[in-house]
mmCIF file of C-alpha atoms in Angstrom:
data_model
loop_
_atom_site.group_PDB
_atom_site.id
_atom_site.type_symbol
_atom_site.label_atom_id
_atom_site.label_comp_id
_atom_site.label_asym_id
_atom_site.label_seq_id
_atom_site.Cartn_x
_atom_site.Cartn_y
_atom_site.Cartn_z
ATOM 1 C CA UNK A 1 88.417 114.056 -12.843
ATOM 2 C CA UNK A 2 90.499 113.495 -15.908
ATOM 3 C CA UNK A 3 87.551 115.100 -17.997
ATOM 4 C CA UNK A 4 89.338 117.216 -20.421
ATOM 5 C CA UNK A 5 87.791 120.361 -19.446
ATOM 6 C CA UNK A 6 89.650 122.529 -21.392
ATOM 7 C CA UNK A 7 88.232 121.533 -24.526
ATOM 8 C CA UNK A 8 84.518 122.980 -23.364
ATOM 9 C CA UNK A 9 85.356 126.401 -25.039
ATOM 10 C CA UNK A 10 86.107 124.749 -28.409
ATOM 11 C CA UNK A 11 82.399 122.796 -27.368
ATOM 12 C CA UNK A 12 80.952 125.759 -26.962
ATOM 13 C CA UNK A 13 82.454 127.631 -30.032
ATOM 14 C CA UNK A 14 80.606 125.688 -31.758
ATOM 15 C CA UNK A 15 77.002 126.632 -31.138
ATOM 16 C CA UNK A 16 77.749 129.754 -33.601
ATOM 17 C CA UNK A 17 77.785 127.642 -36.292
ATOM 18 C CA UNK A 18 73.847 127.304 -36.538
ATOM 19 C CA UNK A 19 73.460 130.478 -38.754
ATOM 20 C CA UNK A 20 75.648 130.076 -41.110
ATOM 21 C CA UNK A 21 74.873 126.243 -41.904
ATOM 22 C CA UNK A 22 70.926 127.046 -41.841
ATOM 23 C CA UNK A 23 71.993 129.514 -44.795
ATOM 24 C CA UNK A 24 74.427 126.881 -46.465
ATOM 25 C CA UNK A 25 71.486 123.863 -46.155
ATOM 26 C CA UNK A 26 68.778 126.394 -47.582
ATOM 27 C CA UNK A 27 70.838 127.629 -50.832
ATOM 28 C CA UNK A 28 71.393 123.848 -51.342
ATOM 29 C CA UNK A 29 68.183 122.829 -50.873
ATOM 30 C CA UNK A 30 67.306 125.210 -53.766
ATOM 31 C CA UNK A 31 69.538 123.559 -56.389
ATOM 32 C CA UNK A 32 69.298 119.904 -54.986
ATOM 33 C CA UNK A 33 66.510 116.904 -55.302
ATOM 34 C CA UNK A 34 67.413 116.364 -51.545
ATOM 35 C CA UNK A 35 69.534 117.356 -48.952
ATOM 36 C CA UNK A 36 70.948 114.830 -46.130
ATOM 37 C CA UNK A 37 73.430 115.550 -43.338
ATOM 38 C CA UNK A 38 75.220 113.263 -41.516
ATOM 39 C CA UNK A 39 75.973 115.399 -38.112
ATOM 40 C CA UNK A 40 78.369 114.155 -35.013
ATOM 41 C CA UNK A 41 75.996 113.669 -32.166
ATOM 42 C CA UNK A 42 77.881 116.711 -30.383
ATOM 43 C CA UNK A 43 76.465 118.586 -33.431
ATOM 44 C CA UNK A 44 72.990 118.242 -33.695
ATOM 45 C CA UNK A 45 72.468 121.892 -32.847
ATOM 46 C CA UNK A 46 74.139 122.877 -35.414
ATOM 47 C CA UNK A 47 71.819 121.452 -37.641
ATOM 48 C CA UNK A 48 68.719 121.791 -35.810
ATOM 49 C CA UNK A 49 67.030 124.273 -38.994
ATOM 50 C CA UNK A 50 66.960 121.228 -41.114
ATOM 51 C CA UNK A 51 63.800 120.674 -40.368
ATOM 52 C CA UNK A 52 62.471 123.869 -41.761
ATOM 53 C CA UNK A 53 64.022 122.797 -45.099
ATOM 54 C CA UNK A 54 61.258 120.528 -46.880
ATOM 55 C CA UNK A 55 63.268 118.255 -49.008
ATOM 56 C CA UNK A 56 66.262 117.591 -46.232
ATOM 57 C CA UNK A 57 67.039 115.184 -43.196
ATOM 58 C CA UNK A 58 69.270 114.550 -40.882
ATOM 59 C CA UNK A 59 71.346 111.542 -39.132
ATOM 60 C CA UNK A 60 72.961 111.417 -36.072
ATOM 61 C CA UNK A 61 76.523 109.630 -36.171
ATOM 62 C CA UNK A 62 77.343 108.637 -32.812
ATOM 63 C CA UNK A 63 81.061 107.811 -32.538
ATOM 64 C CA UNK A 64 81.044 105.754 -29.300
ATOM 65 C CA UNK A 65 79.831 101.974 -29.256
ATOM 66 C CA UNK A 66 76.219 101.061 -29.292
ATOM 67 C CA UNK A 67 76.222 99.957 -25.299
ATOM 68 C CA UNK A 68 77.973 102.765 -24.084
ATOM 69 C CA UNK A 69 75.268 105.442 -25.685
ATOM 70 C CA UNK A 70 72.687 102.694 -24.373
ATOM 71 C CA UNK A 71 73.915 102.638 -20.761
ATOM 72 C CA UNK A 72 74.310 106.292 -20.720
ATOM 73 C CA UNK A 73 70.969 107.047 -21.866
ATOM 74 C CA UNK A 74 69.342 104.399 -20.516
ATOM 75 C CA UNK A 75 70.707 106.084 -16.647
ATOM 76 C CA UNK A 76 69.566 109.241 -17.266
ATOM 77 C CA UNK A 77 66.725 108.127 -18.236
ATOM 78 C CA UNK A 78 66.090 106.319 -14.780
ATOM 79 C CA UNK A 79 66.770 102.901 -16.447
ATOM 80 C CA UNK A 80 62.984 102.773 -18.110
ATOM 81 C CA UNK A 81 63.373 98.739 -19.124
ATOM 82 C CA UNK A 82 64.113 95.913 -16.792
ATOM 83 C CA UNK A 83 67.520 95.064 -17.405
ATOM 84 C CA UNK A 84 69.012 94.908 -14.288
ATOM 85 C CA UNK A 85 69.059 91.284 -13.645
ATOM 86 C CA UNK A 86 69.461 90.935 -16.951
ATOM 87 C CA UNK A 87 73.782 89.921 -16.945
ATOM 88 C CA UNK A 88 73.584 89.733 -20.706
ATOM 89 C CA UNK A 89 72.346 92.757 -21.613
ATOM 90 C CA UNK A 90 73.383 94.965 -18.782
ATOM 91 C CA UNK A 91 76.441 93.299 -16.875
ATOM 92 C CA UNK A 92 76.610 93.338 -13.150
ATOM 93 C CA UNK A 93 78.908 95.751 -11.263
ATOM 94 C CA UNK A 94 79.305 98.179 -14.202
ATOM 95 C CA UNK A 95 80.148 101.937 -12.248
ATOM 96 C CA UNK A 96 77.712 104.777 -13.002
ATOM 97 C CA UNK A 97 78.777 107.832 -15.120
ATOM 98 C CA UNK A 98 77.965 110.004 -12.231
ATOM 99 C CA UNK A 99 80.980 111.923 -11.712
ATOM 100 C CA UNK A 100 82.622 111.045 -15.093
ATOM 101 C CA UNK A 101 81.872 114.162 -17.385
ATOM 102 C CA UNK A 102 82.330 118.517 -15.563
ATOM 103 C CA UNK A 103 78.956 120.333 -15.012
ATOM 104 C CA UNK A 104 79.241 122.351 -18.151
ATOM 105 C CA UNK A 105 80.105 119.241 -20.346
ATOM 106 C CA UNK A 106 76.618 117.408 -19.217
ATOM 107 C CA UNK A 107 75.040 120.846 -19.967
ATOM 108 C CA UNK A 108 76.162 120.649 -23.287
ATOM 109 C CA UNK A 109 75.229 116.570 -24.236
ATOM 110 C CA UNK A 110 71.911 117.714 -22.552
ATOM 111 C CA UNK A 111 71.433 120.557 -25.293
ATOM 112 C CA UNK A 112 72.719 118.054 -27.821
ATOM 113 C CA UNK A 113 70.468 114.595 -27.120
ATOM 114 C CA UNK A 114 67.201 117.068 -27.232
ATOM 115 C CA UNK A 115 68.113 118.074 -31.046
ATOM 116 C CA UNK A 116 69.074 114.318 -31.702
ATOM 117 C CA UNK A 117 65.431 114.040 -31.924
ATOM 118 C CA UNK A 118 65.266 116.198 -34.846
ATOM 119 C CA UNK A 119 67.309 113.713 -36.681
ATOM 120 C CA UNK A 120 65.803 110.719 -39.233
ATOM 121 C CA UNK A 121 67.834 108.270 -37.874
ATOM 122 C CA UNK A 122 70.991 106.701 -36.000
ATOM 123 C CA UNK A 123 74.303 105.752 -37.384
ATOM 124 C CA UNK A 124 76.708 103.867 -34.999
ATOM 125 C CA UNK A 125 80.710 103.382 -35.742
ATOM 126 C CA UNK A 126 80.503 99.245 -34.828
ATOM 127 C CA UNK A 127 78.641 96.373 -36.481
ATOM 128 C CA UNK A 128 75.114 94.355 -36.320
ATOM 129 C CA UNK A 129 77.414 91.566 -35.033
ATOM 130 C CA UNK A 130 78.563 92.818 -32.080
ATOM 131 C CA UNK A 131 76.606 95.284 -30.940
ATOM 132 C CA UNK A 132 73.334 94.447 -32.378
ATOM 133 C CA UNK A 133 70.740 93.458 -29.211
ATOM 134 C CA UNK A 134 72.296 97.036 -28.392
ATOM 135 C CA UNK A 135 71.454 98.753 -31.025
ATOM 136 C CA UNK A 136 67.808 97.318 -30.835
ATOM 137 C CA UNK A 137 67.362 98.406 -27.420
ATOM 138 C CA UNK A 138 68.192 102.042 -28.801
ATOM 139 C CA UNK A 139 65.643 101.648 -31.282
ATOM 140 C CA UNK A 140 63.175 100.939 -28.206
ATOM 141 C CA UNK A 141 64.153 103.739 -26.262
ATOM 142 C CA UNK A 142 64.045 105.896 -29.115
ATOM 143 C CA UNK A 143 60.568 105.039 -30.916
ATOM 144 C CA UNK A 144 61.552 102.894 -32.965
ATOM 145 C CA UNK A 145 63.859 105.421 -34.699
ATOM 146 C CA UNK A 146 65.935 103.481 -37.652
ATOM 147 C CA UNK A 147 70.048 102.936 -36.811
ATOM 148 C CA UNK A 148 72.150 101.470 -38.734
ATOM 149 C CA UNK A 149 75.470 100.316 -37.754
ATOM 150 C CA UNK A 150 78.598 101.344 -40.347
ATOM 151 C CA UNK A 151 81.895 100.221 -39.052
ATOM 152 C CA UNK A 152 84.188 99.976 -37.260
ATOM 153 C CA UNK A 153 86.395 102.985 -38.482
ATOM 154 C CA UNK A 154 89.180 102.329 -36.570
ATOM 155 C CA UNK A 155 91.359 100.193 -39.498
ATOM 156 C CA UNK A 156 94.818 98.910 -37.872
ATOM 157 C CA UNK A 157 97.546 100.604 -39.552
ATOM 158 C CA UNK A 158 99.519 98.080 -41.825
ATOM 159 C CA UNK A 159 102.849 98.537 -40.629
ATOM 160 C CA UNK A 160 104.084 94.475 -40.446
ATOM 161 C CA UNK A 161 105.779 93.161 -43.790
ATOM 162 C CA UNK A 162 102.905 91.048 -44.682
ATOM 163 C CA UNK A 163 100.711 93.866 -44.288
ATOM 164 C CA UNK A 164 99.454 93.360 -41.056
ATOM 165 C CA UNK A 165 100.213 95.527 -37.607
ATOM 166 C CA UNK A 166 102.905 93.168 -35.226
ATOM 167 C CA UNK A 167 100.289 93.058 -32.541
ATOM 168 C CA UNK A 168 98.198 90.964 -35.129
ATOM 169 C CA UNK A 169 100.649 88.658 -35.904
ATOM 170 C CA UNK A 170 101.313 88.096 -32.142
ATOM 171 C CA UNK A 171 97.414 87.769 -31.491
ATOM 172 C CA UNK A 172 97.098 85.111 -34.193
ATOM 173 C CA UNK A 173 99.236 82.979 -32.119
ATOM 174 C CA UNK A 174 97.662 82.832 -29.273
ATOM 175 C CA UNK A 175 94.777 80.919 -27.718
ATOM 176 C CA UNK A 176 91.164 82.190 -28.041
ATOM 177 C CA UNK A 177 89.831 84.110 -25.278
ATOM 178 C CA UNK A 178 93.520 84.189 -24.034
ATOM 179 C CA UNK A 179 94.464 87.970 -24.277
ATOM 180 C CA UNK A 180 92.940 90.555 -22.739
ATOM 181 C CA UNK A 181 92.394 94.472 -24.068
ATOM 182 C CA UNK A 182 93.039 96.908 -22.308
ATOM 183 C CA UNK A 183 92.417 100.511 -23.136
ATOM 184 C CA UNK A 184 91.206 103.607 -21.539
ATOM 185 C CA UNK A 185 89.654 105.543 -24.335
ATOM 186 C CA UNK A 186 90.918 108.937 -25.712
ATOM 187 C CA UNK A 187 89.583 111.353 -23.367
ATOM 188 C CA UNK A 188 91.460 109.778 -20.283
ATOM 189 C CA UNK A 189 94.719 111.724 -19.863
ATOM 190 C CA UNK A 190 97.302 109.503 -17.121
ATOM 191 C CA UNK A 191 100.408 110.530 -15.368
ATOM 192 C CA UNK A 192 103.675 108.660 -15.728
ATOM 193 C CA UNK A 193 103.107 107.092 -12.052
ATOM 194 C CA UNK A 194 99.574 105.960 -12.735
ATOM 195 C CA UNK A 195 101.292 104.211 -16.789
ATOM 196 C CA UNK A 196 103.705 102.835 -14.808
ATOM 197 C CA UNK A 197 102.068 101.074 -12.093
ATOM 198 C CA UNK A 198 99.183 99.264 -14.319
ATOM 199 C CA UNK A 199 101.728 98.453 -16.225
ATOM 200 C CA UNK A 200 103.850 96.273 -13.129
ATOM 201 C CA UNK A 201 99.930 95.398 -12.393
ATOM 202 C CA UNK A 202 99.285 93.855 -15.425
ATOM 203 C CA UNK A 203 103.049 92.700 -15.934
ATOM 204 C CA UNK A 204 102.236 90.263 -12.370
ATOM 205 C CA UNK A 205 99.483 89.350 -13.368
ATOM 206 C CA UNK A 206 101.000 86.766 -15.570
ATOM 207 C CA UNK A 207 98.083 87.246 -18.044
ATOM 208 C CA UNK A 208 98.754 88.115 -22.127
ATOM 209 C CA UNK A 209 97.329 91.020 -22.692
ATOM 210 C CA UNK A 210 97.220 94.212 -25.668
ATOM 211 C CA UNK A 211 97.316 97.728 -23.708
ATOM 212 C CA UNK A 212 96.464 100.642 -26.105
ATOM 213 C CA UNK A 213 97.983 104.245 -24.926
ATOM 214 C CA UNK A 214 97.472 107.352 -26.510
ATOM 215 C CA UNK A 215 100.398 108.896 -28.154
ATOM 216 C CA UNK A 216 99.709 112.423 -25.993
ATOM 217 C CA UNK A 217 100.381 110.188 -22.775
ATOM 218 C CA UNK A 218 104.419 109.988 -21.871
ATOM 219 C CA UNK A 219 105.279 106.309 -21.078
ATOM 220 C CA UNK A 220 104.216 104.684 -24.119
ATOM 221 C CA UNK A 221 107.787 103.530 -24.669
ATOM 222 C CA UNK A 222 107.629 101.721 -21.023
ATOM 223 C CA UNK A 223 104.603 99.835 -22.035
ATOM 224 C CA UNK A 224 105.612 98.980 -25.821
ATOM 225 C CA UNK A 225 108.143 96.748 -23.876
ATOM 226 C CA UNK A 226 105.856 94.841 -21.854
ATOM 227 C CA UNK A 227 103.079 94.509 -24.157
ATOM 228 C CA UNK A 228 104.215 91.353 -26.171
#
């Protein structure tokens, strides 16, 4: 389990902060028109007195794509919609999160997801484009709840001298649907012998590819060389 477990303190740290933001959101509330709070979906606890406050609302900002809240939710859930033969919406073969997050960590979504519903609305870091049919699936499983999607926030640093990062110059040469991503998310910590052989994995597999590693993993030098 590569959970990082020993965040769960900071987690939990920061259920104490209900008190002193249900004071903050009630002074405003006096001198505003209207309050709104944009909360990180780990946070809706936090804000969960907003709805004591007449002339404030809350929405949930989920950082995660639109499918991977769906397919979470939609599994604990016991997958309520018929999806399953569905490849389109649901693709085949996809693993189950059962076994992905600790005990305490599910605790604490648990806690979280049940103040979500508190909230006005949905706001997802991706775009209508991609993620869309997603995104309107949420809106089914949730009542009909508005969300909006707002990004992506993720902008490429420019670093290249035409503005633009090296690995998009080097994509813009290349064939559509030639290059595959590859990336393992931030919460996935890897040891040197696990970098090193996906790397020789992907390396024979003769196909192009763009491998993102966190800076917190050692080995990233190893794999800037075999990238392009």
């Amino acid at each position: 389990n590569k959970f990082p477990s020993h965040l769960q303190p900071l987690f939990n740290a920061s259920l104490h902060l209900r008190d002193p933001m249900a004071s903050l959101l009630r002074e405003l509330s006096s001198k505003a028109t209207r309050i709104i709070v944009i909360n990180d979906s780990m946070m809706a606890s936090v804000v969960q007195d907003l709805v004591t406050i007449p002339n404030a609302e809350s929405y949930t900002f989920h950082s995660v794509s639109a499918l991977t809240y769906f397919l979470y939710l939609w599994e604990a859930m016991g997958k309520p919609l018929e999806l399953e033969t569905n490849a389109k919406l649901v693709p085949k073969g996809l693993p189950s999160t059962e076994g992905c997050f600790t005990k305490d960590f599910i605790n604490f979504i648990s806690l979280q997801i049940e103040f979500q519903k508190l909230s006005s609305g949905v706001l997802y870091n991706t775009c209508r484009v991609i993620e869309g049919t997603y995104m309107d699936l949420m809106e089914t499983l949730e009542g009909g709840k508005k969300h909006w999607a707002i990004g992506p926030f993720n902008p490429v640093r420019n670093i290249g001298s035409n503005g633009r990062h090296k690995c998009l110059e080097w994509l813009d040469k290349e064939a559509p649907n030639s290059v595959i991503y590859v990336s393992f998310g931030t919460t996935t910590a890897m040891e040197d012998k696990q970098i090193k052989e996906l790397a020789i994995g992907l390396e024979k597999s003769g196909q192009k590819f763009i491998w993102v590693l966190r800076d917190a993993d050692k080995g990233d030098i190893f794999i800037k060389i075999n990238v392009l």
